[in-house]
Coordinates of C-alpha atoms and ligand atoms in Angstrom, one line a residue:
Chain A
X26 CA -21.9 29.6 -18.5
X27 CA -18.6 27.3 -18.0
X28 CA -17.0 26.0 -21.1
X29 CA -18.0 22.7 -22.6
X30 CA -17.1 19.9 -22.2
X31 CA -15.4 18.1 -24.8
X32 CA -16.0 14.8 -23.9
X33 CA -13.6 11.9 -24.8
X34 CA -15.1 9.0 -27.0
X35 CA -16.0 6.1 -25.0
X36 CA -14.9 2.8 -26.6
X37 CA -17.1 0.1 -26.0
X38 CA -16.4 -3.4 -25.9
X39 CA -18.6 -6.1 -27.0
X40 CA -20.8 -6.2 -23.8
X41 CA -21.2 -2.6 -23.5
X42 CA -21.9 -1.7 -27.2
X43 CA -25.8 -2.2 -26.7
X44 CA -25.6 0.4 -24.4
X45 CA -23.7 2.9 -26.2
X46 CA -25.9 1.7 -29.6
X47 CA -28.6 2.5 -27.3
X48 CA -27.0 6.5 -26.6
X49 CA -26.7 7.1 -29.9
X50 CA -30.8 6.1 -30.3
X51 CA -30.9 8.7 -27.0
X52 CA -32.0 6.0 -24.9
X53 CA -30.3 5.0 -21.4
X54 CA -30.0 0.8 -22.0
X55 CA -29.6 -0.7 -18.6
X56 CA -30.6 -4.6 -17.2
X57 CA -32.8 -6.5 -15.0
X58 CA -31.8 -10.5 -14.2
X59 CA -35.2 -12.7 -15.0
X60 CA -33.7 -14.8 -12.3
X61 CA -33.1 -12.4 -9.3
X62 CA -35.0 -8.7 -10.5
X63 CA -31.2 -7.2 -9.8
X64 CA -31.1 -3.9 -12.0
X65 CA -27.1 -3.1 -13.0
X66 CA -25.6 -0.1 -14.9
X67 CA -22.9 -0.7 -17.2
X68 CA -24.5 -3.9 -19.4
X69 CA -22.2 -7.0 -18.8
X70 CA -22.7 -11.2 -19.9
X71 CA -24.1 -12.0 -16.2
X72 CA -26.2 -10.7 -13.6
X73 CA -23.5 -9.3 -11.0
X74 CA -25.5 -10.3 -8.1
X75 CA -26.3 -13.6 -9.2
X76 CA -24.3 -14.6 -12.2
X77 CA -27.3 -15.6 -14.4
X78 CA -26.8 -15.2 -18.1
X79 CA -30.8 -14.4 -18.2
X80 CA -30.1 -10.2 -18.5
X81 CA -33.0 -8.2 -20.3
X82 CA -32.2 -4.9 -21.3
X83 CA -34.9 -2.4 -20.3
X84 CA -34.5 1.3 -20.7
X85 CA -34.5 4.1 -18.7
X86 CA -36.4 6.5 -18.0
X87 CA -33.7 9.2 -18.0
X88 CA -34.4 10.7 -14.4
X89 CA -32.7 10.9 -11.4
X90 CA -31.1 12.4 -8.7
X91 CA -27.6 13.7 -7.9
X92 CA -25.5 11.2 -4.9
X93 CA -22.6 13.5 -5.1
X94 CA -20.1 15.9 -6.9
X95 CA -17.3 17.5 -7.3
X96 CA -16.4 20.7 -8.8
X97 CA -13.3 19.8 -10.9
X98 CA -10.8 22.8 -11.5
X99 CA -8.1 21.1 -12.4
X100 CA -6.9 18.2 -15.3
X101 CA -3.7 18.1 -16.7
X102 CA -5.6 15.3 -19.1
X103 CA -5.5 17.6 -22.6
X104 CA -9.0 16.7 -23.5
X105 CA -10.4 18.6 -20.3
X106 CA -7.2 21.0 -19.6
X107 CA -9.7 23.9 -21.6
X108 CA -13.3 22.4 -20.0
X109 CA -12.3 23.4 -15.7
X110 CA -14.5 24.3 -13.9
X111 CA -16.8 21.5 -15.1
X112 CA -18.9 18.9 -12.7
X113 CA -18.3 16.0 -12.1
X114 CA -21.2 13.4 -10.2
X115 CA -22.9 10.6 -9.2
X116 CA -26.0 10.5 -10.1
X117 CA -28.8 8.0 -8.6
X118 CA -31.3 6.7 -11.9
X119 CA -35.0 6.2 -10.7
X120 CA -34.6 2.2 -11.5
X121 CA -31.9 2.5 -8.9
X122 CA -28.5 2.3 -10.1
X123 CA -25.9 4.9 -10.0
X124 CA -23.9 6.4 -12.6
X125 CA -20.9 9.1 -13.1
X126 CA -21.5 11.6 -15.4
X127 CA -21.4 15.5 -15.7
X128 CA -23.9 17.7 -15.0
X129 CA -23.9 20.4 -17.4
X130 CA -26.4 23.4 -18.3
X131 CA -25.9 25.4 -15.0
X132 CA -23.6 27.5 -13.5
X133 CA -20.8 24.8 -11.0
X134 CA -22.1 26.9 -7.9
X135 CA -25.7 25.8 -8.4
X136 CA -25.1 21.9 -8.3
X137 CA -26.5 20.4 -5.1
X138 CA -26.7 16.7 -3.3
X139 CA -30.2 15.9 -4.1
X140 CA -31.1 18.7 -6.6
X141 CA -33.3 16.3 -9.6
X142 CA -31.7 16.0 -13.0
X143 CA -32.7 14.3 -16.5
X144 CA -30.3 12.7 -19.0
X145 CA -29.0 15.2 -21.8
X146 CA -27.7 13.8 -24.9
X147 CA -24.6 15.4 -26.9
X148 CA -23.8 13.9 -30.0
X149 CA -20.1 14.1 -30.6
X150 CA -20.2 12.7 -34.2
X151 CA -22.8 10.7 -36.3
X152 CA -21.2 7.3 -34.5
X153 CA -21.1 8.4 -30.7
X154 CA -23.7 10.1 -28.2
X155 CA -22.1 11.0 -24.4
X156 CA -25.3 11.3 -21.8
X157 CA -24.5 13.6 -18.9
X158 CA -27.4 15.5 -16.9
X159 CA -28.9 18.9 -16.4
X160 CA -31.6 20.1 -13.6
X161 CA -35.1 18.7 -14.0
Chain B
X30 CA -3.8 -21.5 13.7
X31 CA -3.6 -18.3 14.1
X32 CA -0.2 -16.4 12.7
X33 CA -1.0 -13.5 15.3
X34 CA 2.2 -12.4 16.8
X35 CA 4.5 -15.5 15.1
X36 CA 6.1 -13.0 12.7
X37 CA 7.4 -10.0 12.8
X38 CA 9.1 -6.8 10.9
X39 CA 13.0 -7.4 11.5
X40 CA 14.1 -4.7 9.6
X41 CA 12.9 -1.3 7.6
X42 CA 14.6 1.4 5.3
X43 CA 13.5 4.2 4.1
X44 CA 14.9 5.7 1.9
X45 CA 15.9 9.5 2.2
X46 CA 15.7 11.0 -1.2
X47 CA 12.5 13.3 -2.5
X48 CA 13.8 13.8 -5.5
X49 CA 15.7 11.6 -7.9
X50 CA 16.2 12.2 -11.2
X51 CA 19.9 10.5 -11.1
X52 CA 18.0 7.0 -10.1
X53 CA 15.9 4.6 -11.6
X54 CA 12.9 2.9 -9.7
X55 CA 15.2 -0.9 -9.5
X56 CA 18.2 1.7 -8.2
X57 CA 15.8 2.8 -5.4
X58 CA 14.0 -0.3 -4.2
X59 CA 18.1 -2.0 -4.4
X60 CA 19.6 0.9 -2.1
X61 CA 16.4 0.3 0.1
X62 CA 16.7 -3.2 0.3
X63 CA 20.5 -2.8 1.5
X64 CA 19.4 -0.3 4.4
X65 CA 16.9 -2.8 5.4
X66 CA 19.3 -5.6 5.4
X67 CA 21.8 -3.6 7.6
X68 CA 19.0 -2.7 9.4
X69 CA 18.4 -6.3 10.9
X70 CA 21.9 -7.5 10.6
X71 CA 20.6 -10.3 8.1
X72 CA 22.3 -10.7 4.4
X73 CA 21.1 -10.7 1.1
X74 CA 21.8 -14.8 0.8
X75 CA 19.0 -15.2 3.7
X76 CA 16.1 -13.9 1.3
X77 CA 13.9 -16.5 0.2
X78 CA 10.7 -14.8 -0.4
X79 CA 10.2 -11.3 -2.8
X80 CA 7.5 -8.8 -2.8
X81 CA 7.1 -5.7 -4.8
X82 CA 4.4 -3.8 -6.6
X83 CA 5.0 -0.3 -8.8
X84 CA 3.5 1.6 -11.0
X85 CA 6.9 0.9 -13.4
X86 CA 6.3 -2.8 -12.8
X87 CA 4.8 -4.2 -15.7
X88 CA 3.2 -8.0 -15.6
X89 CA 6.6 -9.8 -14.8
X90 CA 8.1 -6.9 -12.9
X91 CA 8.7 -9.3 -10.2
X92 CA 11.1 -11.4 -12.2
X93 CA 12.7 -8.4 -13.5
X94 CA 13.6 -7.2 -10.0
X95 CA 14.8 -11.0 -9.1
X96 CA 17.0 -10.4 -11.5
X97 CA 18.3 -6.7 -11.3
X98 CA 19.3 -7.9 -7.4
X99 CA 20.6 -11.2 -8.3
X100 CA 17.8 -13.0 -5.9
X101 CA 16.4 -16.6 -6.2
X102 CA 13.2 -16.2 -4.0
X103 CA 11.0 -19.4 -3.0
X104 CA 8.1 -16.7 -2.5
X105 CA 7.1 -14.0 -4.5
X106 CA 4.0 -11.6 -4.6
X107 CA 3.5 -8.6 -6.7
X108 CA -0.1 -8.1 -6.3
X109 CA -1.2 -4.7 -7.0
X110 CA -3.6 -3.0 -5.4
X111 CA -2.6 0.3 -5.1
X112 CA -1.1 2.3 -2.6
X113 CA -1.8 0.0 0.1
X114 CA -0.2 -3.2 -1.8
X115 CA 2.8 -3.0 1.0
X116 CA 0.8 -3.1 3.8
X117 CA -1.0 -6.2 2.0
X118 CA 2.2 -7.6 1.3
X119 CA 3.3 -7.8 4.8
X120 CA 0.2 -10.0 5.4
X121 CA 1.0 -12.1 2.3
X122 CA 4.5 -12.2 4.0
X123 CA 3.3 -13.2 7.2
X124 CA 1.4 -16.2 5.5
X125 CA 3.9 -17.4 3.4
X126 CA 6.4 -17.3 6.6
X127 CA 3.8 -18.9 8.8
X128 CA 3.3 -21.9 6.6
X129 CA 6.7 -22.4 5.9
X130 CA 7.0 -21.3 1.9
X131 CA 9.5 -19.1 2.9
X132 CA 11.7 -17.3 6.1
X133 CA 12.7 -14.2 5.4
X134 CA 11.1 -12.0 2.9
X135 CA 12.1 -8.9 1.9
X136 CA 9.2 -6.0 0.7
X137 CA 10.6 -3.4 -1.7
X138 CA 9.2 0.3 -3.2
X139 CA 10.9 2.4 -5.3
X140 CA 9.6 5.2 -7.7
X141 CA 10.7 8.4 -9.5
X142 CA 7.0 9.7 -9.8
X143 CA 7.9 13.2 -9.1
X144 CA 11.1 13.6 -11.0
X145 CA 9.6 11.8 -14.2
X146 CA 7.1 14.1 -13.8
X147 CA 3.7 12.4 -13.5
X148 CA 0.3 13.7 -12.8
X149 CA -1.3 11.2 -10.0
X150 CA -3.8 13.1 -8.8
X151 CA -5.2 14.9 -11.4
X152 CA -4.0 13.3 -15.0
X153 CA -7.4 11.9 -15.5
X154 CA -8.3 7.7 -15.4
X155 CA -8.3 5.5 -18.2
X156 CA -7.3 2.2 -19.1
X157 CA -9.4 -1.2 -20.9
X158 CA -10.8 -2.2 -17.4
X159 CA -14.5 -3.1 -18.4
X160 CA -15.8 0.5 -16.8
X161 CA -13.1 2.3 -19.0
X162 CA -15.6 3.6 -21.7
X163 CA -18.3 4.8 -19.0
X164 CA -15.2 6.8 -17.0
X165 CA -13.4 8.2 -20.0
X166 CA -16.1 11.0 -21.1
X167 CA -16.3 12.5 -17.9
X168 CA -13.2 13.7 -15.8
X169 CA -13.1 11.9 -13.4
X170 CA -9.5 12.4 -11.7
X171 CA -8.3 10.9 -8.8
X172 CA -8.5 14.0 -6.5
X173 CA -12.0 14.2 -7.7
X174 CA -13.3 10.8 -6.7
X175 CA -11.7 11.3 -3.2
X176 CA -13.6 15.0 -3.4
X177 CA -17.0 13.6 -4.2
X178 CA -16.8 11.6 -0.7
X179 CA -15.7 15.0 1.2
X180 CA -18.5 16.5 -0.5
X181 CA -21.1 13.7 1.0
X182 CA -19.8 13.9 4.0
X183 CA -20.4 17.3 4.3
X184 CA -24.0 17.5 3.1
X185 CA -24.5 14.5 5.3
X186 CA -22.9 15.3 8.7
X187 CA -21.7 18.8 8.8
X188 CA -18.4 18.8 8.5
X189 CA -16.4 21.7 7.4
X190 CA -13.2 22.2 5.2
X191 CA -11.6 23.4 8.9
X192 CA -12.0 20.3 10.2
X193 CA -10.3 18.8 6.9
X194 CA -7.5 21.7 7.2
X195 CA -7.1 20.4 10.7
X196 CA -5.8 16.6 9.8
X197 CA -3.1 19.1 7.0
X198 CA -1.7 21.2 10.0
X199 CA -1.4 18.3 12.0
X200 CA 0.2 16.2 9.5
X201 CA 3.0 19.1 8.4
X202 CA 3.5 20.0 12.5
X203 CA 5.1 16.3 12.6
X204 CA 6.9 17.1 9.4
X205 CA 8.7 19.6 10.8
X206 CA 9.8 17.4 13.3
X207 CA 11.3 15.1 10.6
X208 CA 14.8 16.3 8.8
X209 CA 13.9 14.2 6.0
X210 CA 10.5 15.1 5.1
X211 CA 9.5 17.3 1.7
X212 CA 7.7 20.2 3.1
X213 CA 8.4 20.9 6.7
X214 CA 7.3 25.0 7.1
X215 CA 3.7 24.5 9.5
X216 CA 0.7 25.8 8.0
X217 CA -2.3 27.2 9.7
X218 CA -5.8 26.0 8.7
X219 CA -6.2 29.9 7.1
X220 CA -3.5 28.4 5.5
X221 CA -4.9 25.1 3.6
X222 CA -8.7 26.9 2.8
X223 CA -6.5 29.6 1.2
X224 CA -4.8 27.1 -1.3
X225 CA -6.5 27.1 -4.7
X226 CA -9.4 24.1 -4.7
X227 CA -8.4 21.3 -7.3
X228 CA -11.5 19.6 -7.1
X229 CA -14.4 21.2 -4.6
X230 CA -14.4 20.8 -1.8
X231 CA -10.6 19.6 -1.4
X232 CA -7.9 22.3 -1.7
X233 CA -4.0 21.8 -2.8
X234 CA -3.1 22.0 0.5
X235 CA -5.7 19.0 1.5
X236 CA -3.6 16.6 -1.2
X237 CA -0.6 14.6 -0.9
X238 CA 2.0 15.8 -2.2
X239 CA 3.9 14.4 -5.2
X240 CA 7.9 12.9 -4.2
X241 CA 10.3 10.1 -5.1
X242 CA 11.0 7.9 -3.1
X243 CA 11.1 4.4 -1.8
X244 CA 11.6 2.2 1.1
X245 CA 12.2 -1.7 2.4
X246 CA 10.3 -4.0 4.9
X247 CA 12.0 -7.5 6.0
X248 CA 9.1 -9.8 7.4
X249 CA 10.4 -13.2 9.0
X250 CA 9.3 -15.6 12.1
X251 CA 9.0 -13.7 15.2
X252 CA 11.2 -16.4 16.9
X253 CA 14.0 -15.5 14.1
X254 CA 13.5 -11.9 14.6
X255 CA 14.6 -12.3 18.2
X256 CA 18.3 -13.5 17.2
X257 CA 18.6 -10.2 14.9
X258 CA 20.0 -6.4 15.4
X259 CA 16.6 -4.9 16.6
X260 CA 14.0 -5.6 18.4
X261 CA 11.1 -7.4 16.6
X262 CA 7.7 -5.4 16.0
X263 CA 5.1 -8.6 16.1
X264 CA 2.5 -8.9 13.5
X265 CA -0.9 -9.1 15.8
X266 CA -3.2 -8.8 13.3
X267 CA -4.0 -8.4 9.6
X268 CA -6.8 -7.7 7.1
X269 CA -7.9 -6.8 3.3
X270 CA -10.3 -6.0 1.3
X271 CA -11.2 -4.9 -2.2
X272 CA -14.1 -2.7 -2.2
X273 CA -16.3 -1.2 -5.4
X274 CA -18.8 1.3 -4.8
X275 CA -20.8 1.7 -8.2
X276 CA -22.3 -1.6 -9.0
X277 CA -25.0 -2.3 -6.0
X278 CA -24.4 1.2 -5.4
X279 CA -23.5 0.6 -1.9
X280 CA -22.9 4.0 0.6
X281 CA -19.8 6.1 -0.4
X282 CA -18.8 6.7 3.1
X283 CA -18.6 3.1 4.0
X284 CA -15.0 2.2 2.4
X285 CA -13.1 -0.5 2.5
X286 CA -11.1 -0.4 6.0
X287 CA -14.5 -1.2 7.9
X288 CA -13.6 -4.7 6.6
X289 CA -10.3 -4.6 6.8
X290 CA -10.0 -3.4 10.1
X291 CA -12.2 -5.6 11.5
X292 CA -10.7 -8.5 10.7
X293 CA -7.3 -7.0 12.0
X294 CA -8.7 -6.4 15.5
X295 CA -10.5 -9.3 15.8
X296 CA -7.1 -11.4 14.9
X297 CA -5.5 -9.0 17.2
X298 CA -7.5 -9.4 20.3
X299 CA -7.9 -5.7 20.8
X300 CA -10.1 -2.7 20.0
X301 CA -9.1 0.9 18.5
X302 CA -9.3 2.3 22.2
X303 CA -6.2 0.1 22.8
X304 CA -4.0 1.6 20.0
X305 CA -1.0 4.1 21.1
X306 CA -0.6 5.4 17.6
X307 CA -1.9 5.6 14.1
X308 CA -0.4 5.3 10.5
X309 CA -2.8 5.8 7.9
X310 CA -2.8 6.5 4.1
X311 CA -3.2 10.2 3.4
X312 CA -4.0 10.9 -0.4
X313 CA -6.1 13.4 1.2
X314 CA -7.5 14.7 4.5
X315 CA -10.7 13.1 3.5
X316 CA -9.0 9.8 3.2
X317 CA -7.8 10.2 6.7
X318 CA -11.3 11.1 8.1
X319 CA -13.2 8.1 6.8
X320 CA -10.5 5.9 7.4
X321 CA -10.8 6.7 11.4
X322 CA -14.3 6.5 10.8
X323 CA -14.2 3.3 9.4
X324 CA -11.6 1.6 11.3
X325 CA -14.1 2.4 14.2
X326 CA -11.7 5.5 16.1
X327 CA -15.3 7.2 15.9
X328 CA -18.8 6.8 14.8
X329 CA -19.8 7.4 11.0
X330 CA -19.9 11.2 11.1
X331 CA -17.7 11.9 14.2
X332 CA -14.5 12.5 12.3
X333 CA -14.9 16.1 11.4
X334 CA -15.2 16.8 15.6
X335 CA -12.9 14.0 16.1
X336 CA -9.7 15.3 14.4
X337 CA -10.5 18.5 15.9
X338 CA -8.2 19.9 18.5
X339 CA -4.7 18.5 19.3
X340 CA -6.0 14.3 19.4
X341 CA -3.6 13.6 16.8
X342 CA -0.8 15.1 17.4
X343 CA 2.2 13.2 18.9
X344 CA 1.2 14.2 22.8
X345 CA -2.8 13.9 21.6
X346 CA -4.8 10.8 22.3
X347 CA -4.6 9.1 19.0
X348 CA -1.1 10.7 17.2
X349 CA -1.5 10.2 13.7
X350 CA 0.8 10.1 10.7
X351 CA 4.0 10.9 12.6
X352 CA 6.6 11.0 10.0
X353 CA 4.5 13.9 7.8
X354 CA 2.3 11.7 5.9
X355 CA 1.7 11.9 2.0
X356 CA 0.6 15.3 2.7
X357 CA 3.9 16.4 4.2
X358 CA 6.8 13.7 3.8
X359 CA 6.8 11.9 0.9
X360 CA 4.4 10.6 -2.3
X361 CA 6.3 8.5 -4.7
X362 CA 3.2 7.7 -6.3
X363 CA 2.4 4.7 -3.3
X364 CA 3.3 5.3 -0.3
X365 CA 1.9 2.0 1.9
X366 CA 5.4 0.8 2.6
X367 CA 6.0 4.3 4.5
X368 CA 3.7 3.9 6.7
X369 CA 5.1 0.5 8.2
X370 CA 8.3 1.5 8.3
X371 CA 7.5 4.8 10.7
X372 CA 5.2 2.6 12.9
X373 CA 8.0 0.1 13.5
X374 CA 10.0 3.1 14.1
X375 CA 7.8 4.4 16.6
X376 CA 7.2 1.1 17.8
X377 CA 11.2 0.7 18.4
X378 CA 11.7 3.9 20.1
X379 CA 14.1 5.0 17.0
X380 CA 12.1 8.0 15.8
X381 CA 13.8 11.0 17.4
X382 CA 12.3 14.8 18.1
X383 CA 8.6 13.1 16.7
X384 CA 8.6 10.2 18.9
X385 CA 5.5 8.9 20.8
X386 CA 6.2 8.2 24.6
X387 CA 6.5 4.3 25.0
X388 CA 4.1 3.3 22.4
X389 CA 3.3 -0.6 22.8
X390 CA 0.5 -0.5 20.1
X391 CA 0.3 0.9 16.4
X392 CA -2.3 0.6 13.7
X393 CA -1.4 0.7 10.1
X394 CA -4.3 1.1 7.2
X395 CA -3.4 1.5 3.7
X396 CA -6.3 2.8 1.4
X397 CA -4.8 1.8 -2.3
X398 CA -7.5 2.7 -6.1
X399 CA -9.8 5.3 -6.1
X400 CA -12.4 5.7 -3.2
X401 CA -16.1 5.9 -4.3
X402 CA -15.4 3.9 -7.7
X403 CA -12.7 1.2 -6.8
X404 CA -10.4 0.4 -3.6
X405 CA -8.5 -1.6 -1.7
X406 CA -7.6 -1.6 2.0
X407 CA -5.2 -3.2 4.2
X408 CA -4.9 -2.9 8.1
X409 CA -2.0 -4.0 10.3
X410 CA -2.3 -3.9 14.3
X411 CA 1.6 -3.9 15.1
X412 CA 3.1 -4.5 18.6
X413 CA 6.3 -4.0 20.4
X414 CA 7.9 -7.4 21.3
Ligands
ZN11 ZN1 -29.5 -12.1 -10.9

C-alpha cells in the first residue's frame, strides 16, 4: 500500500464552514435552491444557477463514481513531497455534483474511470475531518 | 462595426534569452519592448496604450511598469488570465485602437521563472479563491489537472500516450530548426513514453518545459501599420472565454477554445480548413490535442489519429507550433505572447530554416489556468496584409 496522505488543513471561510462543520460530523453537506432544484458542491450565499439566496443544505449520501484521475508522482509542495504516488480524481456524487478528492485504500494501478467509490473520512485533529474515497 | 482587419500587429520581439539570472522581469519586458519598437520603426513617445500581465505583477503592476519605462499611456490592461492573457490583450488592444482610446499599444512579457527557480507545474495550487479550502487537501498540481483530461480522453476515445508523444516529437523537430530555442536534440516517441510520468498518464517529456524569457507585441490601426518598417499582420478575428468545469459539472473535454474560437472564425469570415498554420498553447501534449479538437481542426475524439503522422509538421497540412512550443522553446511561466510573435513571423516570411511556404492564414489559441477546474481561452485568426 502507497504512503498516506498527509492532507493539508482546509481553511474554510464563512460560507463553506457548514460544510466542513458538517466533515467533522462525517457527513458530506451539499445544497439544493428551493427556487430552481439546482444541487451545487462547495456551499456558497446563492444558488450559482440562479442566484437565489433560498439554499437548503441536504446531505449526501456519500456515494459516487470516479469522472477521472490522475496518478500523481510528483509534488515539489512539502506537504505531499513524501505521499507520491498518491491519486488524485474527480469523482461524480449520486446527487450529481462533482468533486476532487483522493481516492485512497487501493493500490494507484487499480483506480479506474467508472470503478464505484464511497466517502472515507480521516480525521486530521479533533477540529478538522478531510473526505477522500475508497472502492465501494 | 466590425474591428476585423482594421488593426494590426506592427511590430514583435522576442526576446532571446532562456535563462536570466542577471535580469529582472521589468529588465526583460523593457529590452523587449525596445526590439519591438525597432522592429516597426515606431518610438517610444508614439505609445499611448499599455498592456502587461505577470506572475511578478502584483495588483498595480501596471503602474509600476508605466513607471519603470517612463510611459504615460491613455490605455492600459493588465487582466490576468493566465498564460493566454497576451493573446487576450491583443484583442483588448484591438478594441481600445478601434474605438479610438488609444493608437499604438505596446504588449509586454517578461519573467525569470526558471532562474528564480519556481515550480509551475507541479508546486501544488493554493491561494483564498473561494475553492481554495476544497483544493488544498488533495494535490492537485497543475500537471495533474491537465493529466486527468488525458486520462478521459483516453478511456473515452482510445487514444494512446503515442499519439500524445507524437504532438512532443513534432514540436522539438521545429525546435531544432530554431537557433534560439531551449532544447533543440529531436526525440523519438520511444523517447517521450520512456521519460519518468509526473502525473499518469502525462510523462516529462509530454510537459513544457520551464525557461525565462519574454517578448513584445505593438498593436495599432491597420491603416497606420501600413506607413511602418514591416508589413502589417491584420487582426481578422478575435475571441475569449473563461471557462469552469466543476460547478454544473460540465464535460472535461469540452474547454474553453470551442468558444473562443468560434467567435474568432465567425468574426473572421473563415473556417479552420482555411488556416495555413497553427500556434497553440502547449503546457502539454494534451493541451494541444483538445485544443484542435475544440477549435474544430477535428471532431471530439479525432485528435489522437489527427496529430498522427507528419500533418503538423512545417510541410504537413496543419504545421503547428513552429518556433518549438512550450515544450521545446521557451516557458517563462506564460508563454501567450510567444505564440503571436512566431505567427506574425510566419505570417511575414521572417522565420528562416522553419518557415511555412507563403502562409496567408494563421490561428493563434492561448489556453491560460488550469484545464478541468478553471481556464481561460483566447483565439486570434491572423492574416498577411
Ligand atoms: Zn437556483
Amino acid at each position: 500500500m502507497p504512503a498516506e496522505i498527509r492532507h493539508p488543513k482546509p481553511v474554510p471561510d464563512w460560507e463553506t464552514r457548514v460544510f466542513w462543520e458538517g466533515i467533522r460530523r462525517h457527513e458530506i453537506l451539499l445544497q439544493r435552491c428551493a427556487d430552481c432544484s439546482a444541487v451545487q458542491h462547495r456551499p456558497r450565499a446563492i444558488c450559482a444557477t440562479c442566484l437565489s439566496s433560498r439554499v437548503e443544505i441536504f446531505e449526501a449520501s456519500g456515494r459516487g463514481t470516479v469522472h477521472t484521475y490522475t496518478v500523481t508522482h510528483q509534488n515539489q509542495a512539502p506537504a505531499f513531497r513524501g505521499s507520491v504516488p498518491y491519486v488524485l480524481a474527480y469523482v461524480d456524487l449520486e446527487e450529481g455534483v462533482r468533486v476532487l478528492t483522493n481516492i485512497i485504500g487501493c493500490e494507484p494501478g487499480e483506480v479506474q474511470i467508472g470503478m464505484d467509490v464511497v466517502v472515507d473520512f480521516e480525521d486530521l485533529d479533533e477540529e478538522t475531518a478531510v473526505p477522500r474515497f475508497r472502492r465501494a | 462595426m466590425s474591428l476585423s482587419g482594421k488593426v494590426a500587429l506592427a511590430g514583435v520581439y522576442e526576446h532571446p534569452t532562456r535563462w536570466a539570472p542577471d535580469k529582472t522581469d521589468w529588465q526583460i519586458m523593457a529590452e523587449s519592448a525596445r526590439g519591438a519598437l525597432e522592429d516597426c520603426g515606431l518610438e517610444k513617445g508614439d505609445v499611448d496604450g499599455l498592456l502587461a500581465a505577470g506572475l511578478g505583477m502584483g495588483g498595480l503592476g501596471i503602474i509600476q511598469l508605466s513607471e519603470y519605462l517612463d510611459l504615460k499611456p491613455r490605455f492600459v490592461d493588465s487582466t490576468n488570465i493566465g498564460g493566454s492573457s497576451f493573446v487576450a490583450h491583443v484583442n483588448h488592444a484591438a478594441a481600445a485602437i478601434h474605438a479610438g482610446l488609444c493608437e499604438v499599444a505596446l504588449i509586454l512579457y517578461g519573467s525569470t521563472a526558471a532562474s528564480s527557480a519556481m515550480a509551475i507545474g507541479t508546486g501544488g495550487q493554493a491561494g483564498r479563491e473561494p475553492s481554495a479550502a476544497f483544493v488544498a487537501p488533495y494535490g492537485l498540481t497543475t500537471v495533474g489537472g491537465y493529466a486527468m483530461a488525458a486520462q478521459l480522453h483516453m478511456r473515452r476515445y482510445g487514444t494512446t500516450s503515442e499519439q500524445l508523444a507524437r504532438i512532443a516529437v513534432q514540436t522539438r523537430e521545429h525546435a531544432s530548426l530554431n537557433p534560439a530555442a531551449k532544447m533543440r536534440k529531436p526525440i523519438t516517441i520511444e523517447d517521450v513514453l520512456a521519460s519518468r510520468v509526473i502525473s499518469d498518464p502525462l510523462h516529462l517529456l509530454d510537459c513544457c518545459i520551464i525557461s525565462d524569457g519574454g517578448g513584445a507585441l505593438i498593436v495599432t490601426s491597420t491603416q497606420r501599420a501600413r506607413d511602418l518598417r514591416k508589413r502589417p499582420v491584420r487582426l481578422l478575428g478575435c475571441g475569449e472565454a473563461v471557462w469552469h468545469q466543476e460547478t454544473g459539472s460540465p464535460d472535461l473535454l469540452t474547454i474553453a477554445a470551442r468558444q473562443s474560437g468560434e467567435r474568432a472564425f465567425e468574426m473572421a469570415g473563415l473556417t479552420p480548413r482555411e488556416i495555413d498554420l497553427a500556434m497553440v498553447y502547449d503546457s502539454f501534449t494534451i493541451t494541444v490535442l483538445l485544443t484542435l479538437e475544440n477549435l474544430g481542426f477535428c471532431k471530439p475524439g479525432e485528435g489522437g489519429p489527427f496529430v498522427e503522422g507528419d500533418r503538423l509538421s512545417r510541410t504537413g497540412g496543419l504545421p503547428l507550433n513552429l518556433d518549438g512550443g512550450g515544450l521545446s522553446s521557451n516557458h517563462p511561466g506564460m508563454r501567450g505572447i510567444f505564440l503571436v510573435i512566431e505567427a506574425v513571423k510566419q505570417l511575414r516570411g521572417e522565420s528562416g530554416p522553419r518557415q511555412v511556404a507563403d502562409p496567408a492564414l494563421a490561428l493563434v489559441h492561448g489556453t491560460g489556468g488550469l484545464l478541468t477546474t478553471q481556464h481561460s481561452g483566447a483565439t486570434l485568426v491572423l492574416g498577411a496584409d
